[in-house]
Tab-separated table of C-alpha atoms and ligand atoms in Angstrom:
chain	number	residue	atom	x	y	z
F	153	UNK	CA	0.000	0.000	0.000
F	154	UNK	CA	1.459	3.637	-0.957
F	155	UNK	CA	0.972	5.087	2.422
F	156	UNK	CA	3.364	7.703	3.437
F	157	UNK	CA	3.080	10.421	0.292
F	158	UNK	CA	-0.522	9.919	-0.306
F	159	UNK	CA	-1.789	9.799	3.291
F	160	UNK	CA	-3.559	13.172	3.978
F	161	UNK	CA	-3.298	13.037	7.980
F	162	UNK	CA	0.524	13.833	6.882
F	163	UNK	CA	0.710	16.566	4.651
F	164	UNK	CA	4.002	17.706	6.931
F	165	UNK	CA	5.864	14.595	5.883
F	166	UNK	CA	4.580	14.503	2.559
F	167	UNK	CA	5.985	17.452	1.182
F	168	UNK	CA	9.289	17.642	3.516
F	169	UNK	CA	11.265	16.074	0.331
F	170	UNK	CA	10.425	18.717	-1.613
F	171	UNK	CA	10.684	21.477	0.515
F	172	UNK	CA	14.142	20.538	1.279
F	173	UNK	CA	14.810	20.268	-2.246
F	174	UNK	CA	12.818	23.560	-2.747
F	175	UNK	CA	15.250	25.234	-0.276
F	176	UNK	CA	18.190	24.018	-2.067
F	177	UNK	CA	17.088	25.436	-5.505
F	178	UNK	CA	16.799	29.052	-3.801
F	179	UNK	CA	12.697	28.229	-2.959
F	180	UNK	CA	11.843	29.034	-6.611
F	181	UNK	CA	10.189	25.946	-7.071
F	182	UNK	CA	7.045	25.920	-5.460
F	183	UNK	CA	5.629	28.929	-7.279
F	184	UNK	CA	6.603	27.483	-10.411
F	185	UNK	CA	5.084	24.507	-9.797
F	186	UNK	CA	2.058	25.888	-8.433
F	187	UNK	CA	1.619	28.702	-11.975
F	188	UNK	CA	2.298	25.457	-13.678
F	189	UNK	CA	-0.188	24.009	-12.405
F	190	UNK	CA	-2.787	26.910	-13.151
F	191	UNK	CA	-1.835	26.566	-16.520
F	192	UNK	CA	-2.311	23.011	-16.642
F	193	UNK	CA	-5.873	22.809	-14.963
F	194	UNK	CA	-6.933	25.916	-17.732
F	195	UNK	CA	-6.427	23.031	-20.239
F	196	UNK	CA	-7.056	19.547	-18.726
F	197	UNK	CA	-8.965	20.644	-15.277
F	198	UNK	CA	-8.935	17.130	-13.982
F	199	UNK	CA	-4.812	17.623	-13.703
F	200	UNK	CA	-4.790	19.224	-11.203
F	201	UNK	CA	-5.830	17.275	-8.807
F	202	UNK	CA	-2.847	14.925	-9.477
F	203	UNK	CA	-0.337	17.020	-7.650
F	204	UNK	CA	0.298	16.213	-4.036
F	205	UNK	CA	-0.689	15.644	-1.283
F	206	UNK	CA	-3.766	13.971	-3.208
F	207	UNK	CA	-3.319	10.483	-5.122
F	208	UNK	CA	-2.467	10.724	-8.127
F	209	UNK	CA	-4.847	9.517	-10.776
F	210	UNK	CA	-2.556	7.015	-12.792
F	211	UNK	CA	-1.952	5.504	-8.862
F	212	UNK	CA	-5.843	4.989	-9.173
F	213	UNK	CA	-6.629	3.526	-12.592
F	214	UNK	CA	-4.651	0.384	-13.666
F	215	UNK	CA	-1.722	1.086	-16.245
F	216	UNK	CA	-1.429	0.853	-19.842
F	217	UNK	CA	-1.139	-3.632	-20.381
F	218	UNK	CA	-0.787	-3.721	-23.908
F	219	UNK	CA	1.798	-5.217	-25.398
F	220	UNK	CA	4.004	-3.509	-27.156
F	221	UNK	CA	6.702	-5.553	-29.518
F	222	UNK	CA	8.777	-1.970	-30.282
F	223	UNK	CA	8.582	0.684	-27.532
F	224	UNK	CA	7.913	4.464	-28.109
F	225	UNK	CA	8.973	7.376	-26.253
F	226	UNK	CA	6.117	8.662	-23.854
F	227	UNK	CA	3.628	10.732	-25.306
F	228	UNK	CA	4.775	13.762	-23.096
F	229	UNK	CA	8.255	13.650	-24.801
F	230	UNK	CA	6.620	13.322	-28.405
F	231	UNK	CA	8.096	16.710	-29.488
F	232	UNK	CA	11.957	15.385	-29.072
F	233	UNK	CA	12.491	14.803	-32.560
F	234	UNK	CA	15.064	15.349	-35.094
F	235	UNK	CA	14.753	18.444	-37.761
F	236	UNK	CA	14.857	17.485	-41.707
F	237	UNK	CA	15.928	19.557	-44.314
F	238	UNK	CA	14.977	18.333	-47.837
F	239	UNK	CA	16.232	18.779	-51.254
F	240	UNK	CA	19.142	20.898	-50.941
F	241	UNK	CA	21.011	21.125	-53.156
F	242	UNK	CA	19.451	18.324	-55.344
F	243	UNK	CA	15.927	16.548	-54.858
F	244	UNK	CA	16.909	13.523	-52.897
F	245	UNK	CA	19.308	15.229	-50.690
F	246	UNK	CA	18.739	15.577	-47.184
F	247	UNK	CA	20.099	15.979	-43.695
F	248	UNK	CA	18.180	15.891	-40.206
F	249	UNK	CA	19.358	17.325	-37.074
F	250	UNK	CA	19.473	15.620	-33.559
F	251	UNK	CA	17.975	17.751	-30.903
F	252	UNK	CA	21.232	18.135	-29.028
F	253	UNK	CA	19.380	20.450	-26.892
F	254	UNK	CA	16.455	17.332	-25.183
F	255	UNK	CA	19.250	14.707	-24.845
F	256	UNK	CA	21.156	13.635	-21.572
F	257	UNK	CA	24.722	11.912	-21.324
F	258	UNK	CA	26.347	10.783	-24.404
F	259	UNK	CA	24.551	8.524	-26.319
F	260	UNK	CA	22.318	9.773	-29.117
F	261	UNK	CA	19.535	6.701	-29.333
F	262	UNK	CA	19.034	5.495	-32.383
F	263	UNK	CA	15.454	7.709	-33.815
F	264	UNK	CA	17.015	10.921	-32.917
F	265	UNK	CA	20.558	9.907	-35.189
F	266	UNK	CA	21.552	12.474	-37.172
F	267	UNK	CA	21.300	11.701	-41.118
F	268	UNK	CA	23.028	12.686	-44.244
F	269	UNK	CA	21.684	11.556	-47.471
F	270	UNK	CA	23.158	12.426	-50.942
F	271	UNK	CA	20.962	9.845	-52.560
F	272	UNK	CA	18.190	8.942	-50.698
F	273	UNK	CA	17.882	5.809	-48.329
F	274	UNK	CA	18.153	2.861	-50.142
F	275	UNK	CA	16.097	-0.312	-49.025
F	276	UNK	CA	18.683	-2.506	-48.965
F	277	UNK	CA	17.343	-6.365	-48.744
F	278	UNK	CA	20.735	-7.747	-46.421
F	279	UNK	CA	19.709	-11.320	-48.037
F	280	UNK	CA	20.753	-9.495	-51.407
F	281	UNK	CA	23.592	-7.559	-50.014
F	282	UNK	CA	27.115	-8.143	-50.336
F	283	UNK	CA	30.535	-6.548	-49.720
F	284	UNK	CA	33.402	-7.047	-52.336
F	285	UNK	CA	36.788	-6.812	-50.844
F	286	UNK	CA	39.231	-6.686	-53.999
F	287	UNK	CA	42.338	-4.870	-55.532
F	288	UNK	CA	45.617	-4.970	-54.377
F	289	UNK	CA	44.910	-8.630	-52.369
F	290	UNK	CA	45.859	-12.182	-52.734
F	291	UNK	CA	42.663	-13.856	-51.873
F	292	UNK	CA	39.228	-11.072	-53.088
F	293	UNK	CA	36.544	-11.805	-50.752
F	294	UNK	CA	32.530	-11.863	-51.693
F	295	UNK	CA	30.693	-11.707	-48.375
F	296	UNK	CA	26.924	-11.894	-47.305
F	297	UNK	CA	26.006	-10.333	-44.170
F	298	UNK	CA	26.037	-14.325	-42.582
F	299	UNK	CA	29.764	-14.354	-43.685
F	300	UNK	CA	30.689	-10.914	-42.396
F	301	UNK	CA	29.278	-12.005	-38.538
F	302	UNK	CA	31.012	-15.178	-38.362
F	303	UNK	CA	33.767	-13.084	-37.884
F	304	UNK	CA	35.186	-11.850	-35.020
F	305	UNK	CA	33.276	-8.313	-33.668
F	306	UNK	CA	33.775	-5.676	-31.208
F	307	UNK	CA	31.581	-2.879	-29.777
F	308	UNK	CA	32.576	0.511	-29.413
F	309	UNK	CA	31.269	3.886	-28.878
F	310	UNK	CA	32.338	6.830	-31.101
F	311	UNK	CA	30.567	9.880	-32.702
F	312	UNK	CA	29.994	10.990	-35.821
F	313	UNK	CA	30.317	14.522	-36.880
F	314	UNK	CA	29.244	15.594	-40.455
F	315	UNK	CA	31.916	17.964	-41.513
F	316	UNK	CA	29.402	20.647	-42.558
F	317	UNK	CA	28.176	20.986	-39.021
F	318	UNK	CA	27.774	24.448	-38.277
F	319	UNK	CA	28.512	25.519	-41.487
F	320	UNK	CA	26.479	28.031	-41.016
F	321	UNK	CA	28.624	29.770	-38.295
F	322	UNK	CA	31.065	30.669	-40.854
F	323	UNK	CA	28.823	33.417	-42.041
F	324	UNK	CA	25.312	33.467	-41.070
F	325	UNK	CA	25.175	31.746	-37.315
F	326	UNK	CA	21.368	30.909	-36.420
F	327	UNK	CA	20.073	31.099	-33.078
F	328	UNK	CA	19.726	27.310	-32.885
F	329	UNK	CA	21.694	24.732	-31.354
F	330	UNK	CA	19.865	21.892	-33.153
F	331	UNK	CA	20.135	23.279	-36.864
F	332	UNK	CA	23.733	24.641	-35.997
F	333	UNK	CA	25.207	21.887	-33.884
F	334	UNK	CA	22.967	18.947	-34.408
F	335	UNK	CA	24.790	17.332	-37.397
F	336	UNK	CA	26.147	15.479	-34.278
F	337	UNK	CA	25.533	12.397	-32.990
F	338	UNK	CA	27.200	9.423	-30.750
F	339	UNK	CA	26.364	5.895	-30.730
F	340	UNK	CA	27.844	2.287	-29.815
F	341	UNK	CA	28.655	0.641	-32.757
F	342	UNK	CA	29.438	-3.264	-33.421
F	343	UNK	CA	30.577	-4.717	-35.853
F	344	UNK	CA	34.013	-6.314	-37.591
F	345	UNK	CA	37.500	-4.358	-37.318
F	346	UNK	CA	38.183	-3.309	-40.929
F	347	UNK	CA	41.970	-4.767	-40.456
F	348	UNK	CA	40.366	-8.780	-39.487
F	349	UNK	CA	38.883	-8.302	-43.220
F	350	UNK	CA	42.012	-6.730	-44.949
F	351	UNK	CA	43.985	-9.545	-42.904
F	352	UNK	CA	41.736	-12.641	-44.639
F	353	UNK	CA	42.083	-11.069	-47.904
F	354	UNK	CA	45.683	-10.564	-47.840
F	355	UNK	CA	47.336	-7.005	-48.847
F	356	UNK	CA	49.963	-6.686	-51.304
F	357	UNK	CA	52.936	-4.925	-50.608
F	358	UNK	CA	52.471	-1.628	-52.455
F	359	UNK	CA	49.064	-1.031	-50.800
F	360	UNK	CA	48.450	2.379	-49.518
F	361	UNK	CA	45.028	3.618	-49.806
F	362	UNK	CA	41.413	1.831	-50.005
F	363	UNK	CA	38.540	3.362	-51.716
F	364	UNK	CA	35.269	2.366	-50.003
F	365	UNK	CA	31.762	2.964	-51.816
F	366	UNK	CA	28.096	2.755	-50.449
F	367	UNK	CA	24.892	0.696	-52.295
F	368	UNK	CA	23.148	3.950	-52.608
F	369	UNK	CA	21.701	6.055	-55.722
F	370	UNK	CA	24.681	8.320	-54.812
F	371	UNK	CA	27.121	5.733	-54.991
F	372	UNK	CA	29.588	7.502	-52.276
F	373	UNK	CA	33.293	6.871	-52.443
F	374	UNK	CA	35.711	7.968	-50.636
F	375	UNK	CA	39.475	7.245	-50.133
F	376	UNK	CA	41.164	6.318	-47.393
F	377	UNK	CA	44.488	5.884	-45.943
F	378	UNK	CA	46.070	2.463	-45.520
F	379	UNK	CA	47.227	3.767	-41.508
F	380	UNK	CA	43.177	4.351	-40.394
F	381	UNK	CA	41.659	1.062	-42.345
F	382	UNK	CA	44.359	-0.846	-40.282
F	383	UNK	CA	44.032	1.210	-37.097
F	384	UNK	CA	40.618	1.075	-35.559
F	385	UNK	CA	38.345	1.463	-38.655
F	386	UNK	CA	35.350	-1.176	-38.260
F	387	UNK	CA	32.764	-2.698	-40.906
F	388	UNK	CA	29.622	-2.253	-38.313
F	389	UNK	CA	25.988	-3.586	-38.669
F	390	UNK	CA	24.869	-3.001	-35.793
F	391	UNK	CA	24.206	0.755	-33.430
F	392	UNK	CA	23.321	0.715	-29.617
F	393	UNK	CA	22.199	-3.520	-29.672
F	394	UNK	CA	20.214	-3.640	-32.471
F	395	UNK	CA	20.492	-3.518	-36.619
F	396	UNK	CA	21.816	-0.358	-37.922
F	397	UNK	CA	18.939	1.835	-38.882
F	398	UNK	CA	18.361	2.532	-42.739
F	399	UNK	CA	19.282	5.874	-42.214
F	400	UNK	CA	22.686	4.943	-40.818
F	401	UNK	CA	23.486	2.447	-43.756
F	402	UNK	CA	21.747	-0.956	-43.047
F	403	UNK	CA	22.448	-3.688	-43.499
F	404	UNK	CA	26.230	-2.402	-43.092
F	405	UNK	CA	28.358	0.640	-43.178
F	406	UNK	CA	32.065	1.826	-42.597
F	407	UNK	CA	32.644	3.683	-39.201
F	408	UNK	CA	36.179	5.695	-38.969
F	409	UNK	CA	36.140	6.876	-35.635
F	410	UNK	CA	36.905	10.410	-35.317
F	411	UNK	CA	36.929	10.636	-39.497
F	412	UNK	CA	34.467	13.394	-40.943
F	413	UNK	CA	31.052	12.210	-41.336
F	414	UNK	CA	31.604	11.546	-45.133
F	415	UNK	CA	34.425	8.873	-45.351
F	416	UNK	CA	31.926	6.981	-42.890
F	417	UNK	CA	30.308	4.849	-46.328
F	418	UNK	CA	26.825	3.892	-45.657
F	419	UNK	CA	25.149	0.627	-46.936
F	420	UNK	CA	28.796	-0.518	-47.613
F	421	UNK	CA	29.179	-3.067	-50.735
F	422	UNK	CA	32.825	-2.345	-51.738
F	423	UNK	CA	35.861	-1.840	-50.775
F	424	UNK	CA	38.941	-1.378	-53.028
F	425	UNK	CA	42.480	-2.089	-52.153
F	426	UNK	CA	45.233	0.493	-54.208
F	427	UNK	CA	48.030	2.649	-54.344
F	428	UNK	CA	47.058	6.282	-54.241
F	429	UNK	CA	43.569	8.349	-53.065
F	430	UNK	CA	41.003	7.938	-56.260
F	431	UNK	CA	40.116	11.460	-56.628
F	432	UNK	CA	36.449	10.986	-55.810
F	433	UNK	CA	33.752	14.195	-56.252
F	434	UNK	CA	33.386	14.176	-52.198
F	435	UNK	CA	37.400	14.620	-51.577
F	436	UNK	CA	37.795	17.540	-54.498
F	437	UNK	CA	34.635	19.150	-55.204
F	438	UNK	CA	33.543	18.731	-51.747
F	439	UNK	CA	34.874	18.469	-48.481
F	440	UNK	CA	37.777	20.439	-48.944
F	441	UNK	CA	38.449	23.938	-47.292
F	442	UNK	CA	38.821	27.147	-49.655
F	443	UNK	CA	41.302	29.035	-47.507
F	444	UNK	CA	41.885	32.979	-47.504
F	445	UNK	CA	44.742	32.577	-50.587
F	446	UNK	CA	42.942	30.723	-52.392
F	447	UNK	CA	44.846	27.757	-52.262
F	448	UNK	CA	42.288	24.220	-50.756
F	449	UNK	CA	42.714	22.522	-47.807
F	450	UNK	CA	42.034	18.687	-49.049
F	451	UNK	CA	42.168	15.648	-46.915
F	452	UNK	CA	41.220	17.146	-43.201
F	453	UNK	CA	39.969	13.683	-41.876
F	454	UNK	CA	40.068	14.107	-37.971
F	455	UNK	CA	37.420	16.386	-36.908
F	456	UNK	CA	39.144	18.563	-34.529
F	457	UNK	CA	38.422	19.356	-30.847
F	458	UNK	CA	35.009	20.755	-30.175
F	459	UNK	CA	32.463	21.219	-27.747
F	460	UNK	CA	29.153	22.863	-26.838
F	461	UNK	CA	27.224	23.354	-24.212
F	462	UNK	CA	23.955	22.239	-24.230
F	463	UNK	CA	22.148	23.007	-21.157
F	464	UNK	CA	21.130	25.816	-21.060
F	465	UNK	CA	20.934	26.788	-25.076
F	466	UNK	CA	19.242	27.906	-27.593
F	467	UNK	CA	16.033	25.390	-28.708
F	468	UNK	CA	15.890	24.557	-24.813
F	469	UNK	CA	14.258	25.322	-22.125
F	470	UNK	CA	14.561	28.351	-20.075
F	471	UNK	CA	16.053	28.486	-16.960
F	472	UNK	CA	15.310	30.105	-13.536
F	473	UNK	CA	17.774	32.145	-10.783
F	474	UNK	CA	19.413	30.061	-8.386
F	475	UNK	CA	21.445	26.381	-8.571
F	476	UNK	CA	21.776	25.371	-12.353
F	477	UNK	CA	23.625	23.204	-14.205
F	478	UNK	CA	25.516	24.014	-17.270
F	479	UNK	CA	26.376	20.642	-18.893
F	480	UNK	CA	27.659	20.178	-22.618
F	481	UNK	CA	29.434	17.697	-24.587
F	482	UNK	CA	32.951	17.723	-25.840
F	483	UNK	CA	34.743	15.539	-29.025
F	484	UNK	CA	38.226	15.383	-30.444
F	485	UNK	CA	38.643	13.539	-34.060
F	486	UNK	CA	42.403	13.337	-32.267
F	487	UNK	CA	41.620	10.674	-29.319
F	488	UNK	CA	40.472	11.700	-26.008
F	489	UNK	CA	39.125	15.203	-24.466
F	490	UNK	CA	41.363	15.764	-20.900
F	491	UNK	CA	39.457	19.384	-19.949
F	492	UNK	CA	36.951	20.988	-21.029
F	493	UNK	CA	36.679	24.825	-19.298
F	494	UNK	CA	33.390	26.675	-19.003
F	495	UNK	CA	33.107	30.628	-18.855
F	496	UNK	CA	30.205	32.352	-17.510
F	497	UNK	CA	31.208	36.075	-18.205
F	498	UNK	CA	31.653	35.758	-22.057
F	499	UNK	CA	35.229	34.409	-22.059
F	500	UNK	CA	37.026	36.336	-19.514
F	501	UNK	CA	37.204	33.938	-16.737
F	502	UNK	CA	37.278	29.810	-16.928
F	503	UNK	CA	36.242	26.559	-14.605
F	504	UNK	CA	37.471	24.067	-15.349
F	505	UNK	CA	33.971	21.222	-15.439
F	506	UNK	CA	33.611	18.079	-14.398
F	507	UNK	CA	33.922	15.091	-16.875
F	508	UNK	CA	31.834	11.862	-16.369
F	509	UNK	CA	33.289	8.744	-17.010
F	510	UNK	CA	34.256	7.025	-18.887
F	511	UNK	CA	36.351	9.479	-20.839
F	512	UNK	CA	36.908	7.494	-24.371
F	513	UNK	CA	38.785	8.243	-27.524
F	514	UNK	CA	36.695	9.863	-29.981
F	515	UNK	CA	33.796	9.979	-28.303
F	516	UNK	CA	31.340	12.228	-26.901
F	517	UNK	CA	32.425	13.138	-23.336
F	518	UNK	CA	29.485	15.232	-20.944
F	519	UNK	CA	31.181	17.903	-18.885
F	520	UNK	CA	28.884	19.718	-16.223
F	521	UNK	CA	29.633	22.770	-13.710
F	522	UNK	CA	27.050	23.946	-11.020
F	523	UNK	CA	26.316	27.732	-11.917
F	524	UNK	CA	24.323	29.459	-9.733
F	525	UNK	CA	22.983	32.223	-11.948
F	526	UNK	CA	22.148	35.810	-10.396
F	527	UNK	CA	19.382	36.367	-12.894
F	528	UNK	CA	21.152	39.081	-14.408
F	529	UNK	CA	22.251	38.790	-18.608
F	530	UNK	CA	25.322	36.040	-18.971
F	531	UNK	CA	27.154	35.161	-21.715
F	532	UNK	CA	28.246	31.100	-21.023
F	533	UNK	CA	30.948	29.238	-23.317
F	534	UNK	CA	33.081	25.892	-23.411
F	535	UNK	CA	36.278	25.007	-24.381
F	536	UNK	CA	37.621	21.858	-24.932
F	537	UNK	CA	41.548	20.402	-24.857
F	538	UNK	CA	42.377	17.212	-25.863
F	539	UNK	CA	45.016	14.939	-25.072
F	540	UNK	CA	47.410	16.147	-27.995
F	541	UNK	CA	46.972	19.448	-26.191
F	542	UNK	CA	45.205	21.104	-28.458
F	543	UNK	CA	42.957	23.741	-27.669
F	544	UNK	CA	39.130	24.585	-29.399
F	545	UNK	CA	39.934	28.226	-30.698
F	546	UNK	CA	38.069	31.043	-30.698
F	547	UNK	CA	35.557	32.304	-33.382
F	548	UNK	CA	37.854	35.049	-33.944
F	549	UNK	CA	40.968	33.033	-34.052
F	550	UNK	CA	39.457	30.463	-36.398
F	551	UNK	CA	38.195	33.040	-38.807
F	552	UNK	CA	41.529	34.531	-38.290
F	553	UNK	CA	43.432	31.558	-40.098
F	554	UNK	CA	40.676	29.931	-42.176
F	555	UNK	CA	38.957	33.362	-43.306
F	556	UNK	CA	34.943	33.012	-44.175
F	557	UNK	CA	35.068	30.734	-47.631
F	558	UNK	CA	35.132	27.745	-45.790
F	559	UNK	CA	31.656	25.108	-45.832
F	560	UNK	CA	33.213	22.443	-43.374
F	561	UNK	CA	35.370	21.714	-40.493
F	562	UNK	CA	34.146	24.707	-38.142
F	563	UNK	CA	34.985	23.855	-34.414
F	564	UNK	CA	34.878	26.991	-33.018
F	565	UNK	CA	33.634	28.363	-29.408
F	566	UNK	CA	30.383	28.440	-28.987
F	567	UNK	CA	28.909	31.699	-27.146
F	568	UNK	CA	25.254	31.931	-25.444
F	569	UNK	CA	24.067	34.687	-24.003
F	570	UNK	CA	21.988	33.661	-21.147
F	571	UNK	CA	18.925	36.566	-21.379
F	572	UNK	CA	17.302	38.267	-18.274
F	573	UNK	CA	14.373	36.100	-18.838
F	574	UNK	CA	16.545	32.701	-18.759
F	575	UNK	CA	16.220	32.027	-22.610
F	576	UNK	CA	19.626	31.059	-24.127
F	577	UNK	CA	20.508	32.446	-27.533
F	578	UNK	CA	23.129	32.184	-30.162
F	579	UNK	CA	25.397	35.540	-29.158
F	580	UNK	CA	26.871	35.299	-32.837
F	581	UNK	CA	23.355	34.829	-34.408
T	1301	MTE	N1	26.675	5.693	-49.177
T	1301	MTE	C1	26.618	6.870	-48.518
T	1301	MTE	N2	27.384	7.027	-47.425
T	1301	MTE	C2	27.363	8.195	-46.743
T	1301	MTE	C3	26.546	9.282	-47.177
T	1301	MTE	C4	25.725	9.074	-48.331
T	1301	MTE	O1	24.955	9.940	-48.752
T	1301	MTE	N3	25.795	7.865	-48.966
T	1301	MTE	N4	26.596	10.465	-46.498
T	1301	MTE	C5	27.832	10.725	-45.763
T	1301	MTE	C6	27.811	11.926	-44.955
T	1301	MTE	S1	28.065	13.400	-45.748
T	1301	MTE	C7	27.738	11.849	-43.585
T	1301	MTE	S2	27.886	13.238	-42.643
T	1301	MTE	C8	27.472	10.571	-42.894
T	1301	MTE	C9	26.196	10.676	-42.094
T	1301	MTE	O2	25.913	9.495	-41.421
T	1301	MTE	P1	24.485	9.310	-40.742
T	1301	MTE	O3	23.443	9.645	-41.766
T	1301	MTE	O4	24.436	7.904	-40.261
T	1301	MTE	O5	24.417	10.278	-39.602
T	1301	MTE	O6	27.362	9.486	-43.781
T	1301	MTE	C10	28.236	9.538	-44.904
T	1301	MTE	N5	28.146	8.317	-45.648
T	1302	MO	MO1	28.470	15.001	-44.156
């Protein structure tokens, strides 16, 4: 029987957890709860009767028994979706952003993944599928997805960063974290390591570079260096437990940890073995950096150090005078973050935050920092280091050496201004 915070002969003891919490949080709470409440019985006038010391009415009425063979998000956390953009620049193009802004810790689950799509999603039958593993080898290798999980797997977590995201800082910053930050995502990934497959088929000597290309309309290629496919590169099919999601390249796709989004070959059915990078549209065209004299930077794989903080920000909720928490994630392309530093006064002044563990190499790390905010305008950043040292530069600095005719690689500070009614917004926007 749920006695103690429904019985009304104890209203003291009822609500002594939340007054104590109250008082922590600067005694803000109880009026908010109470206007929320107002506002809640205007719409559904039954609600409010659900708030204590009364029983709540889903205590009363039995819960929801239907089985359910694929579980959804409540229906109060409906809105938590990602953001699509369609048809630029060609018809079947697309990208969709992942709310950075609603998630906690660091994994992004798998409806909320970020997506690039230069062709569409394919619908890929996996009985149908097969990768080709040929070139410079001894023994070329025709696998079906049966043959490719015989072999031995691992599971690791890494993110994936398209290397357009936040393009639009460059020039036109919007006051969004999702559309600005949210090509973004982290995930654990399972799957085969690239170098077990290179290792059956044999290399020959003189191989230096592979060329892997996706089962799409787009047919994406991309080369890649000998060093990375041997390294940690994996051949994954699956993404937190369970199949890889069309979106992310199902039945199978090439994951590069800490590689820009675009070497990461979705729906995987080749992979090449040769001597030299092939050239492809997405390495010349596309992908490379037009620098201030003119000349291109080409072949920027890592993604380099970043971070941003995403509570409070822009697309989020507001917050409220007293005990916060600023919290954020941080990534290196380069291996692992060691500090991330958070300024409250625009820049000036830096804490360094706490990390939660585990702190892995290219992944997404959280960082968090108490703030207790006097209600009063604040302009809050983050800046990451990684272990080679290096340091996420400033907007300035960055535009400093790069100029503004860049598309890709920005990993500047980001800068919110934290406004007198606790909204967060893009200071740059
Ligand atoms: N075959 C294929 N692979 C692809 C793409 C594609 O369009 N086709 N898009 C690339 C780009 S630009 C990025 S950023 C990542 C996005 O991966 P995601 O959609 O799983 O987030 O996949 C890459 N791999
Ligand atoms: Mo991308």
């Amino acid at each position: 029987m749920p006695t103690f915070a429904n019985d009304p002969d104890k209203p003291e003891s009822a609500t002594l957890p939340r007054r104590s919490f109250m008082a922590m949080l600067g005694g803000s709470l109880l009026a908010a709860s109470s206007s929320l409440s107002l506002a809640q019985a205007a719409e559904e006038p039954s609600q409010v009767d659900n708030l204590p010391p009364n029983t709540p009415q889903w205590m009363k009425d039995p819960g929801d028994a239907d089985y359910k063979g694929y579980g959804q998000p409540s229906k109060f956390a409906k809105d938590i979706k990602r953001i699509e953009v369609k048809g630029r620049p060609s018809p079947l193009s697309s990208f969709s952003f992942t709310p950075l802004q609603d998630l906690r810790g660091i994994i992004t689950p798998n409806g909320l993944f970020f997506e690039r799509d230069h062709g569409g999603v394919p619908t890929i039958n996996p009985d149908e599928h097969r990768l080709m593993i040929h070139g410079l080898v001894e023994r070329p290798l025709l696998l079906t997805m049966d043959d490719l999980t015989r072999f031995p797997s691992v599971s690791r977590i890494h993110f994936l960063e398209c290397s357009g995201n936040s393009s639009g800082e460059w020039t036109k910053p919007r006051n969004s974290i999702q559309t600005q930050y949210g090509l973004l995502s982290c995930a654990e990934w399972t799957g085969v390591p690239l170098s077990t497959l290179l290792d059956a088929v044999g290399m020959k000597p003189n191989a230096k570079w592979i060329l892997a290309e996706g089962a799409d309309s787009a047919g994406m290629d991309r080369s890649i260096p000998i060093e990375k496919a041997m390294d940690d590169a994996l051949v994954v099919y699956a993404q937190n437990g369970e199949p890889l999601r069309p979106e992310q390249g199902y039945p199978v796709r090439l994951l590069l940890p800490g590689f820009e989004g675009n070497m990461n070959i979705k729906w995987l059915r080749r992979i090449k073995v040769g001597t030299a990078p092939w050239m492809t549209r997405e390495e010349t065209s596309q992908y490379s950096d037009l620098m201030p004299d003119g000349t291109s930077r080409l072949f920027t794989f890592a993604m380099d150090t970043k971070s941003v903080i995403t509570h409070p920000a822009p697309d989020g909720k507001s917050i409220r005078p007293g005990t916060n928490e600023i919290s954020g994630v941080a990534w290196s392309g380069h291996g692992k973050i060691s500090r991330v530093d958070v300024s409250v006064d625009g820049g000036r002044n830096w804490t360094t935050a706490k990390l939660d563990s585990p702190v892995l190499p290219r992944c997404l790390t959280r960082f968090r920092l108490p703030w207790s905010w006097d209600g009063k305008p604040a302009a809050i950043a983050s800046r990451a280091i990684d272990e080679t040292n290096y340091v996420q530069p400033t907007r300035e600095e960055l535009l400093k050496v790069r100029g503004t005719h860049s598309r890709y690689h920005y990993n500047a500070i980001a800068l919110w201004n934290i406004e007198a009614d606790g909204r967060a917004s893009n200071a740059y926007a």
